[in-house]
PDB file of C-alpha atoms in Angstrom:
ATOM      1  CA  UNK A   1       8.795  -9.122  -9.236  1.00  0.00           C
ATOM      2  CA  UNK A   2       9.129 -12.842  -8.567  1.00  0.00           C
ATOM      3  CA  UNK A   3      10.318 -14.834 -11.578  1.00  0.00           C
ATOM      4  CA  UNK A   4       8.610 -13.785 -14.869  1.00  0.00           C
ATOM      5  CA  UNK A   5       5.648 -12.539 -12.823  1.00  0.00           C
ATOM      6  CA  UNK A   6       5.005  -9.161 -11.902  1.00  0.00           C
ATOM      7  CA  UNK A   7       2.880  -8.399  -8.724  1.00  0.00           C
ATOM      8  CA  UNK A   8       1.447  -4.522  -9.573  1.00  0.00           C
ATOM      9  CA  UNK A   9       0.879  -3.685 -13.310  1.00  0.00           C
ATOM     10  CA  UNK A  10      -0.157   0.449 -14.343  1.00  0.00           C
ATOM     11  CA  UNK A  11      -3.347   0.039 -15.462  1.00  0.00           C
ATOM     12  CA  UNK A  12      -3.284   2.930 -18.228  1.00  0.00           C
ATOM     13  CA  UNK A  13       0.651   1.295 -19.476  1.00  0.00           C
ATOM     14  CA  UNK A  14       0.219  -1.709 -19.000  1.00  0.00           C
ATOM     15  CA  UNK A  15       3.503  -2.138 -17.408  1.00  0.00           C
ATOM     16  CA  UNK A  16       4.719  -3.337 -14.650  1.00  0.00           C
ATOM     17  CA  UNK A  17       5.957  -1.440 -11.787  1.00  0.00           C
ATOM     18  CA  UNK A  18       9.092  -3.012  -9.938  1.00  0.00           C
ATOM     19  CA  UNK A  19      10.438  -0.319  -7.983  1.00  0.00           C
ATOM     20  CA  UNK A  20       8.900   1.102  -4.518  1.00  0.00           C
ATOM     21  CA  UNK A  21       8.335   4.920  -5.007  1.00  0.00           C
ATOM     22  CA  UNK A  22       9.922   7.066  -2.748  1.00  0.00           C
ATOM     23  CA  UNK A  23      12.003   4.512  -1.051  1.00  0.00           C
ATOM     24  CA  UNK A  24      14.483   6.801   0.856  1.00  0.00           C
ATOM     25  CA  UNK A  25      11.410   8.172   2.566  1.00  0.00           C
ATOM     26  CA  UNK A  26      10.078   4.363   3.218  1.00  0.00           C
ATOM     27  CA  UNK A  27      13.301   3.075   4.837  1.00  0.00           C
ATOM     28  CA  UNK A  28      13.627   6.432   7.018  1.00  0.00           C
ATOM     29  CA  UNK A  29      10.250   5.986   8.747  1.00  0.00           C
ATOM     30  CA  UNK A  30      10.176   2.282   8.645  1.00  0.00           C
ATOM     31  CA  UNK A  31      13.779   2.437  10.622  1.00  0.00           C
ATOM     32  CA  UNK A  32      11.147   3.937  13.666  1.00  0.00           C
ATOM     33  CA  UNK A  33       8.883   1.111  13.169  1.00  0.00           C
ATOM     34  CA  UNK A  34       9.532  -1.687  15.734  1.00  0.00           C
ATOM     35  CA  UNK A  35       9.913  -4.980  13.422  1.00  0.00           C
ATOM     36  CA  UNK A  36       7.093  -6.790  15.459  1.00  0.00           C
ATOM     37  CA  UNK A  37       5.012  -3.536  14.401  1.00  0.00           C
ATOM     38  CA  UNK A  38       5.945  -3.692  11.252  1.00  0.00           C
ATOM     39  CA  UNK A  39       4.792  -7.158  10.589  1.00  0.00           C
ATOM     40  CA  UNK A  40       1.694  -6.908  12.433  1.00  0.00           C
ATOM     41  CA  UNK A  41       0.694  -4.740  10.213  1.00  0.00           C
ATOM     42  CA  UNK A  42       2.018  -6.228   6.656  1.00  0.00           C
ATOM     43  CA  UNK A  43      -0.106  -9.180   7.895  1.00  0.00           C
ATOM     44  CA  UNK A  44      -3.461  -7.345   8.719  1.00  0.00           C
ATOM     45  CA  UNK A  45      -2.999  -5.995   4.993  1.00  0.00           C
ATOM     46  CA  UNK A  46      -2.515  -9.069   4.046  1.00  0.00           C
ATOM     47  CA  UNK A  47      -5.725 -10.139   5.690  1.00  0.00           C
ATOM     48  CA  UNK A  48      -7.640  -7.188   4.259  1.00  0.00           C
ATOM     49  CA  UNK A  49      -6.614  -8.086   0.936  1.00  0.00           C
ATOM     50  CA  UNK A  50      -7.054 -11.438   0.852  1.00  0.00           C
ATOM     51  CA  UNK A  51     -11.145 -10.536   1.634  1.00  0.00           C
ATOM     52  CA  UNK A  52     -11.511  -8.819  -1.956  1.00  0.00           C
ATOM     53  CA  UNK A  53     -10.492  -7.845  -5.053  1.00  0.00           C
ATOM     54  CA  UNK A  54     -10.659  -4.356  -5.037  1.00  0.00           C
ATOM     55  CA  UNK A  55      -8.983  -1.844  -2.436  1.00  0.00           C
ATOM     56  CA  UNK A  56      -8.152   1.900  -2.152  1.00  0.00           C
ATOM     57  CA  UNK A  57      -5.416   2.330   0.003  1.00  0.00           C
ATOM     58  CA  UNK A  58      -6.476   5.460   1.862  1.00  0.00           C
ATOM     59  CA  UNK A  59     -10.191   3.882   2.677  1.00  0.00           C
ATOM     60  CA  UNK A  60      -8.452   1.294   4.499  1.00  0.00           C
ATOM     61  CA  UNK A  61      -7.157   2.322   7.981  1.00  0.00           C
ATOM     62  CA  UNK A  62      -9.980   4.627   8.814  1.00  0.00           C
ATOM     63  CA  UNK A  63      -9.462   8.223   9.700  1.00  0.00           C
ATOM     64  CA  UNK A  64      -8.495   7.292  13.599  1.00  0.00           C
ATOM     65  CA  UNK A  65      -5.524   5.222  13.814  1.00  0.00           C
ATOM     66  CA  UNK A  66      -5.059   5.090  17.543  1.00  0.00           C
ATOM     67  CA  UNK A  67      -5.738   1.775  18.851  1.00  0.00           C
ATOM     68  CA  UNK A  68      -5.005  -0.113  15.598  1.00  0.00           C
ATOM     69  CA  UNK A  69      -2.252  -1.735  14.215  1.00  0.00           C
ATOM     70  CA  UNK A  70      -1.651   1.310  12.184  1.00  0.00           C
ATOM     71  CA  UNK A  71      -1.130   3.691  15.055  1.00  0.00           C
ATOM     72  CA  UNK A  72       2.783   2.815  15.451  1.00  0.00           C
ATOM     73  CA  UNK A  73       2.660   4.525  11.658  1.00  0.00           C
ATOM     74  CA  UNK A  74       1.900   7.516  13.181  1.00  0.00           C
ATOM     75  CA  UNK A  75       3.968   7.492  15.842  1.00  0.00           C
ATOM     76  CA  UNK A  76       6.925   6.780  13.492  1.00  0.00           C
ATOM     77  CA  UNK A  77       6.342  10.105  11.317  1.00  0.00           C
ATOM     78  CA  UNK A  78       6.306  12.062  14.490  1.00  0.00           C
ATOM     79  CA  UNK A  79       2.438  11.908  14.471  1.00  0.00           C
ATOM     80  CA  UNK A  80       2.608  14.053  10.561  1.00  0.00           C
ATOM     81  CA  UNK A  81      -0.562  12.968   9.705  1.00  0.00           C
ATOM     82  CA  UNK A  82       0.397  13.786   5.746  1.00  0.00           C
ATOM     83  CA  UNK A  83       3.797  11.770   6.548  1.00  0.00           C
ATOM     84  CA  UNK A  84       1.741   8.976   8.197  1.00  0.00           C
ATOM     85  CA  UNK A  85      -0.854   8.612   5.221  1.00  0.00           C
ATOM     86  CA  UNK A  86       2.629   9.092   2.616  1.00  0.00           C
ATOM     87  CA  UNK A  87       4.038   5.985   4.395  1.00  0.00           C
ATOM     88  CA  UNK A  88       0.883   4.085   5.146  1.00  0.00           C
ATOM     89  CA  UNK A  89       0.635   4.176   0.691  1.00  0.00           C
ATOM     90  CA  UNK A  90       4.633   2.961   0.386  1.00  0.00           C
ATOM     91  CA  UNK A  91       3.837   0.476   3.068  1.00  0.00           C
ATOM     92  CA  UNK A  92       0.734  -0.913   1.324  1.00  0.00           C
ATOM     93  CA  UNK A  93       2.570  -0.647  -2.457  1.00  0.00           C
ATOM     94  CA  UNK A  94       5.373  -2.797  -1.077  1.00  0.00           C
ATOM     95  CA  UNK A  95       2.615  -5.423   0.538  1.00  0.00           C
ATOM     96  CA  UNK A  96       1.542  -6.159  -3.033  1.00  0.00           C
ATOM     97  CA  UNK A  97       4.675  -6.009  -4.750  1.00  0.00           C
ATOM     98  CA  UNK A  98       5.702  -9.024  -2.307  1.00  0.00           C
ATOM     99  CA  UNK A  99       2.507 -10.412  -2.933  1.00  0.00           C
ATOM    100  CA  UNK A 100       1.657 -13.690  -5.347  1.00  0.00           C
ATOM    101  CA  UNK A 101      -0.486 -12.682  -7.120  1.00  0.00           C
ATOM    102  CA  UNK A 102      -1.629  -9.896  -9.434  1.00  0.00           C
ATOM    103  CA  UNK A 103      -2.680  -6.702  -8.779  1.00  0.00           C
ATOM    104  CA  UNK A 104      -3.233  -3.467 -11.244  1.00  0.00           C
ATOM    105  CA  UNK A 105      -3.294   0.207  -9.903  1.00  0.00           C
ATOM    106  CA  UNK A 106      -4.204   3.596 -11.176  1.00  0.00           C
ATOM    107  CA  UNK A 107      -5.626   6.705  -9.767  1.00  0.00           C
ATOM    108  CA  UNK A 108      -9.850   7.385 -10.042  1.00  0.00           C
ATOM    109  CA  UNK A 109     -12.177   9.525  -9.338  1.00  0.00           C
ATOM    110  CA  UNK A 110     -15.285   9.593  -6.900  1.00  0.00           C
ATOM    111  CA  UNK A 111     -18.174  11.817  -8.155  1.00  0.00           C
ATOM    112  CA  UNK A 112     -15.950  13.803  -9.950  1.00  0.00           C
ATOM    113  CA  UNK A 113     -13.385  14.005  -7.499  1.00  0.00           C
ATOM    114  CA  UNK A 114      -9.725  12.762  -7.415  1.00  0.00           C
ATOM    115  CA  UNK A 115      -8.813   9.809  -4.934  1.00  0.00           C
ATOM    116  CA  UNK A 116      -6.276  10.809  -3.136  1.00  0.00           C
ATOM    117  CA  UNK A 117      -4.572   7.306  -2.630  1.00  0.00           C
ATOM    118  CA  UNK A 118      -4.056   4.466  -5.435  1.00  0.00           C
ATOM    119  CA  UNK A 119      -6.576   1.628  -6.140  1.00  0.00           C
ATOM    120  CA  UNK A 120      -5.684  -1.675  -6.653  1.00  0.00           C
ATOM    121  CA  UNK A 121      -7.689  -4.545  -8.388  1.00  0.00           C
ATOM    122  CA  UNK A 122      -6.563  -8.153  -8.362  1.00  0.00           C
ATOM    123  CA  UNK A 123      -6.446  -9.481 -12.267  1.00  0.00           C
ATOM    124  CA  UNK A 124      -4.590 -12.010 -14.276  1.00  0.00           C
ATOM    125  CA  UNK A 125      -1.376 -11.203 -15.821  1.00  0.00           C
ATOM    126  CA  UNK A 126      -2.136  -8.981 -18.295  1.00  0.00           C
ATOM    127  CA  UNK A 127       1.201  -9.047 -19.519  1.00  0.00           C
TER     128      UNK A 127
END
């Protein structure tokens, strides 16, 4: 939250969300994330988010990380692929809760299938 403005609003509550989920989990695996890692990739997400308005978090890295500026991710959850993908979420929920501007999330479905991760859309405050 920065001021009176919130940065990720529940799309069914309308509400906003100020906390990071899971953040024992977060700060444990980001403690085996170099810092110059770390901000390499907050700014590629950045980047990738700047390019649209509308992003699902698991469709973002691809399904091979090594290489990218996601790999040190893996490497910090022991190469857990479900830990990697758990932290790769917390890591891009806390990129748009510093963000400023305003961004709504739910869960969806795909041809009648759950999405695994969140999607995000950029809006106005809906507030």
């Amino acid at each position: 939250m920065k001021g009176d403005i919130f940065m990720i609003i529940s799309i069914d509550t309308k509400k906003p969300r100020t906390k990071l989920p899971y953040s024992d989990d977060f700060t444990k695996w980001k403690k085996n994330l170099l810092d110059d890692d770390y901000t390499a990739i907050v700014n590629e997400l950045n980047s990738v988010f700047d390019s649209g308005k509308v992003h699902t978090a698991g469709w973002i890295p691809g399904h091979n990380w090594i290489g990218t500026v996601y790999e040190p991710i893996f490497k910090a959850c022991n190469k857990n692929q479900v830990r990697a993908a758990l932290f790769f979420g917390l890591i891009v929920y806390k990129v748009f809760m510093d963000r400023d501007d305003t961004w709504a999330c739910d869960r969806f479905q795909l041809d009648g299938k759950e999405i695994k991760s969140l999607t995000y859309f950029k809006v106005n405050n809906i507030l």
